[in-house]
Short mmCIF file of C-alpha atoms in Angstrom, two decimals:
data_model
loop_
_atom_site.label_atom_id
_atom_site.label_comp_id
_atom_site.label_asym_id
_atom_site.label_seq_id
_atom_site.Cartn_x
_atom_site.Cartn_y
_atom_site.Cartn_z
CA MET A 1 -11.80 -0.26 -34.22
CA SER A 2 -12.13 -0.60 -31.00
CA GLU A 3 -10.37 -2.66 -29.16
CA ARG A 4 -7.46 -0.29 -31.64
CA ASN A 5 -9.10 2.97 -29.41
CA ASP A 6 -9.15 1.34 -25.95
CA MET A 7 -5.11 0.74 -26.72
CA ASN A 8 -4.79 3.85 -27.88
CA GLN A 9 -5.78 5.78 -24.69
CA LYS A 10 -4.53 3.75 -22.09
CA SER A 11 -1.69 4.35 -23.82
CA ASP A 12 -1.46 9.00 -23.97
CA ALA A 13 -2.59 8.63 -20.30
CA VAL A 14 -0.60 10.37 -18.57
CA PRO A 15 1.26 8.82 -15.39
CA PRO A 16 0.36 11.09 -11.72
CA PRO A 17 4.04 12.71 -11.06
CA LEU A 18 6.29 11.31 -8.67
CA ILE A 19 7.00 12.68 -5.33
CA GLN A 20 10.02 14.50 -5.56
CA LEU A 21 12.11 13.86 -1.97
CA ILE A 22 14.55 14.86 0.54
CA LEU A 23 15.46 12.29 3.56
CA VAL A 24 17.29 14.07 6.11
CA ASP A 25 19.62 10.99 8.02
CA ASP A 26 22.78 11.98 10.76
CA ASP A 27 22.76 8.18 9.32
CA TYR A 28 24.62 7.22 6.18
CA PHE A 29 23.16 4.16 6.85
CA ILE A 30 20.27 4.70 7.75
CA ARG A 31 19.86 7.59 4.56
CA GLU A 32 21.19 5.57 2.00
CA SER A 33 19.77 1.90 3.22
CA LEU A 34 15.79 4.64 2.59
CA LYS A 35 17.02 6.25 -0.53
CA VAL A 36 17.02 2.59 -1.87
CA LEU A 37 14.27 1.34 -0.99
CA LEU A 38 11.95 4.26 -1.25
CA GLY A 39 13.78 4.54 -4.70
CA LEU A 40 11.81 0.46 -5.48
CA ASP A 41 8.17 2.73 -5.74
CA SER A 42 7.91 3.84 -8.44
CA GLY A 43 5.72 6.88 -7.17
CA ILE A 44 9.24 8.66 -5.23
CA ILE A 45 12.06 9.89 -6.20
CA VAL A 46 14.48 10.97 -3.82
CA THR A 47 15.97 14.48 -5.50
CA GLY A 48 18.71 14.48 -2.02
CA THR A 49 19.96 14.29 0.93
CA ALA A 50 21.57 16.33 4.34
CA SER A 51 22.56 14.76 7.47
CA ASN A 52 20.74 17.90 9.61
CA GLY A 53 18.33 20.25 9.28
CA HIS A 54 20.65 22.73 8.24
CA GLU A 55 21.88 21.14 5.05
CA ALA A 56 18.55 20.00 3.98
CA LEU A 57 16.98 23.78 3.92
CA GLY A 58 20.44 24.18 2.03
CA LEU A 59 19.06 21.56 -0.80
CA LEU A 60 15.76 23.18 -1.16
CA GLU A 61 17.02 27.02 -0.91
CA ALA A 62 20.11 25.82 -4.19
CA GLY A 63 17.23 24.65 -5.81
CA THR A 64 16.66 21.31 -5.03
CA HIS A 65 13.43 19.92 -5.69
CA ALA A 66 11.09 18.12 -3.17
CA ASP A 67 7.20 17.96 -2.44
CA VAL A 68 8.05 15.68 1.02
CA VAL A 69 10.80 15.92 3.80
CA LEU A 70 11.69 12.69 5.31
CA MET A 71 13.53 14.24 8.00
CA ASP A 72 14.80 12.02 11.45
CA ILE A 73 14.24 14.06 14.59
CA ARG A 74 17.60 13.61 16.63
CA MET A 75 20.35 15.20 14.76
CA PRO A 76 23.59 16.98 15.76
CA GLU A 77 23.67 20.62 14.65
CA CYS A 78 19.88 21.14 13.70
CA ASP A 79 17.11 19.00 14.79
CA GLY A 80 14.11 17.66 12.64
CA VAL A 81 12.30 20.29 14.96
CA GLU A 82 14.51 23.07 14.53
CA GLY A 83 14.78 21.53 10.61
CA THR A 84 10.70 21.47 10.25
CA GLN A 85 11.08 25.18 11.80
CA LEU A 86 12.86 26.22 9.57
CA ILE A 87 11.09 24.50 6.31
CA LYS A 88 8.16 25.26 7.20
CA VAL A 89 9.21 28.83 6.97
CA ARG A 90 10.65 28.88 4.18
CA PHE A 91 8.83 26.76 2.29
CA PRO A 92 5.07 25.94 4.01
CA GLU A 93 3.94 24.15 0.82
CA ILE A 94 6.73 20.99 1.43
CA GLN A 95 5.18 18.32 3.33
CA VAL A 96 7.89 17.52 6.38
CA LEU A 97 7.11 13.88 7.58
CA MET A 98 9.84 13.07 11.19
CA LEU A 99 10.40 9.59 10.74
CA THR A 100 11.74 8.21 14.55
CA THR A 101 13.51 5.92 16.93
CA PHE A 102 12.24 7.85 19.80
CA ASP A 103 8.89 7.45 21.31
CA ASP A 104 9.62 11.38 22.25
CA ASP A 105 6.67 13.15 23.62
CA GLU A 106 8.59 17.03 23.55
CA TYR A 107 10.28 16.07 20.40
CA ILE A 108 6.49 15.43 18.94
CA ILE A 109 4.69 17.86 20.22
CA GLN A 110 6.90 20.03 19.07
CA ALA A 111 7.39 19.52 15.94
CA LEU A 112 3.97 18.99 15.07
CA GLN A 113 3.41 22.89 16.51
CA ASN A 114 6.21 22.88 14.12
CA GLY A 115 3.54 22.70 11.06
CA ALA A 116 5.09 18.50 11.11
CA SER A 117 2.12 16.77 9.41
CA GLY A 118 2.73 13.50 10.78
CA TYR A 119 5.48 10.83 12.87
CA LEU A 120 6.57 7.59 12.21
CA LEU A 121 8.80 5.03 13.72
CA LYS A 122 11.70 3.85 12.12
CA ASN A 123 10.88 0.54 13.46
CA VAL A 124 7.42 0.05 10.90
CA PRO A 125 8.34 -1.53 7.78
CA PRO A 126 9.48 -0.19 4.46
CA GLU A 127 5.66 0.08 3.16
CA ARG A 128 4.11 1.74 6.09
CA ILE A 129 6.92 4.35 5.40
CA ILE A 130 6.10 4.79 1.58
CA GLN A 131 2.73 5.29 2.27
CA GLY A 132 3.06 8.24 4.67
CA ILE A 133 5.12 9.58 1.98
CA LYS A 134 1.67 9.36 0.38
CA THR A 135 -1.00 10.75 2.85
CA VAL A 136 1.18 13.02 4.49
CA HIS A 137 1.57 14.51 0.10
CA ASN A 138 -2.15 14.06 -0.28
CA GLY A 139 -2.21 17.24 1.74
CA ASP A 140 -3.92 14.47 4.97
CA MET A 141 -1.96 14.08 8.88
CA LEU A 142 -0.42 11.39 9.63
CA ILE A 143 -0.83 10.62 13.62
CA HIS A 144 -0.76 7.41 15.11
CA PRO A 145 -4.17 6.89 16.78
CA ASP A 146 -1.82 6.37 20.52
CA ILE A 147 -0.08 9.25 20.07
CA ALA A 148 -2.84 12.17 19.25
CA ARG A 149 -4.25 10.21 22.88
CA LYS A 150 -0.67 11.04 23.99
CA LEU A 151 -0.62 14.08 22.15
CA THR A 152 -4.98 14.95 24.05
CA GLY A 153 -3.39 14.26 27.51
CA LEU A 154 0.23 16.50 27.20
CA LEU A 155 -1.37 19.04 25.83
CA ARG A 156 -5.35 19.89 27.76
CA PRO A 157 -4.47 18.34 31.52
CA ALA A 158 -7.02 16.97 33.38
CA THR A 159 -7.09 19.77 35.06
CA THR A 160 -7.10 22.57 32.92
CA PRO A 161 -11.18 23.15 32.25
CA LEU A 162 -12.04 23.33 28.80
CA THR A 163 -12.33 26.87 26.96
CA GLN A 164 -14.94 27.82 25.17
CA ASN A 165 -16.79 25.57 22.85
CA PRO A 166 -15.30 25.97 19.12
CA ILE A 167 -18.80 26.31 17.78
CA GLU A 168 -20.07 29.38 20.41
CA ALA A 169 -16.61 31.17 19.80
CA TYR A 170 -15.76 30.23 16.09
CA GLY A 171 -18.74 30.16 14.83
CA LEU A 172 -18.22 26.54 13.14
CA THR A 173 -21.42 24.80 11.90
CA ARG A 174 -21.99 21.15 13.36
CA MET A 175 -20.71 19.26 10.50
CA GLU A 176 -16.73 21.31 10.82
CA LEU A 177 -16.67 21.01 14.23
CA ALA A 178 -17.03 17.25 13.49
CA VAL A 179 -14.71 17.37 10.33
CA ALA A 180 -12.20 19.28 12.65
CA GLU A 181 -12.47 16.27 15.98
CA ALA A 182 -11.28 13.43 12.29
CA ILE A 183 -8.56 15.61 12.02
CA SER A 184 -7.19 15.64 15.34
CA GLU A 185 -7.78 11.72 15.81
CA GLY A 186 -5.01 11.33 12.40
CA LEU A 187 -8.01 10.60 9.87
CA SER A 188 -6.91 11.09 5.95
CA ASN A 189 -9.86 13.05 4.16
CA LYS A 190 -10.90 9.53 2.63
CA GLU A 191 -11.19 8.72 6.46
CA ILE A 192 -13.92 11.56 7.74
CA ALA A 193 -15.94 11.08 3.86
CA ALA A 194 -16.83 7.85 5.41
CA LYS A 195 -17.27 8.34 9.08
CA LEU A 196 -19.96 11.90 8.30
CA PHE A 197 -20.80 10.20 4.92
CA LEU A 198 -19.57 12.96 2.75
CA SER A 199 -18.47 13.17 -0.13
CA GLU A 200 -13.92 14.06 0.01
CA GLY A 201 -14.79 17.44 -2.50
CA THR A 202 -16.97 18.28 0.71
CA VAL A 203 -14.96 16.93 3.22
CA LYS A 204 -11.87 19.43 1.92
CA ASN A 205 -14.34 21.98 1.81
CA TYR A 206 -15.01 21.84 5.26
CA VAL A 207 -11.17 22.23 5.78
CA THR A 208 -11.18 24.80 4.16
CA ASP A 209 -13.19 26.52 5.65
CA ILE A 210 -11.94 25.91 9.62
CA LEU A 211 -8.58 27.20 8.76
CA GLY A 212 -10.28 30.02 7.93
CA LYS A 213 -12.55 30.39 10.90
CA LEU A 214 -9.98 29.84 13.15
CA SER A 215 -7.71 31.83 11.12
CA LEU A 216 -4.62 28.66 11.00
CA ARG A 217 -2.38 26.82 8.39
CA ASP A 218 -2.72 24.24 8.02
CA ARG A 219 -4.92 20.29 9.24
CA THR A 220 -1.18 19.96 11.93
CA GLN A 221 -2.67 22.91 13.44
CA ILE A 222 -6.57 22.23 13.44
CA ALA A 223 -5.38 19.63 14.94
CA ILE A 224 -3.29 21.36 17.99
CA PHE A 225 -6.19 23.44 18.63
CA MET A 226 -8.39 21.29 18.74
CA LEU A 227 -6.70 18.72 21.37
CA LYS A 228 -6.03 22.35 23.68
CA LYS A 229 -9.55 22.17 23.50
#
């Protein structure tokens, strides 16, 4: 009887919702190849494709559902930097993940400032792209440590003096500051929890408090704020 009950409980389990994704790339063959590769993952469904940022916004405004937009940076008519800004203004709840062959400092900074949740190069394995989609869907940032260090150098030149300590200027606690610094390093909530010996729920609460104290919108802005300090 107990075994039968266990089987019934398993059959009644509700699977996690699919991550709805829009692919944006001006290269038709890249779009279709990614669509096939990402479709192999049972947790992701591609709901639409577009060749530039304007088309992606048009799909969303026409009612195409998306949790994440996977978008190339360099495209004609409306590139990924502008496309990110348009989408985040109109649909702030949608996560945007940049995917490109170009390791371009200026584009990376602009995309993050416009609300992108992360950045991947196209030459990474498909499973890395899939994991990246799931990472930003969970509300975490995806910035490679090398890129974070590069951003630090670009946003905070060595000749520029540091501004007032965030603890003093914004009332952050030392633990909130530690969480904010970990976010700027590209760590997920799970990784921050392990690093600081906290629960993931506690980390989420700290992130909410940090956003409120700094009057910021999301984790990306926290990272940029910290990299500028």
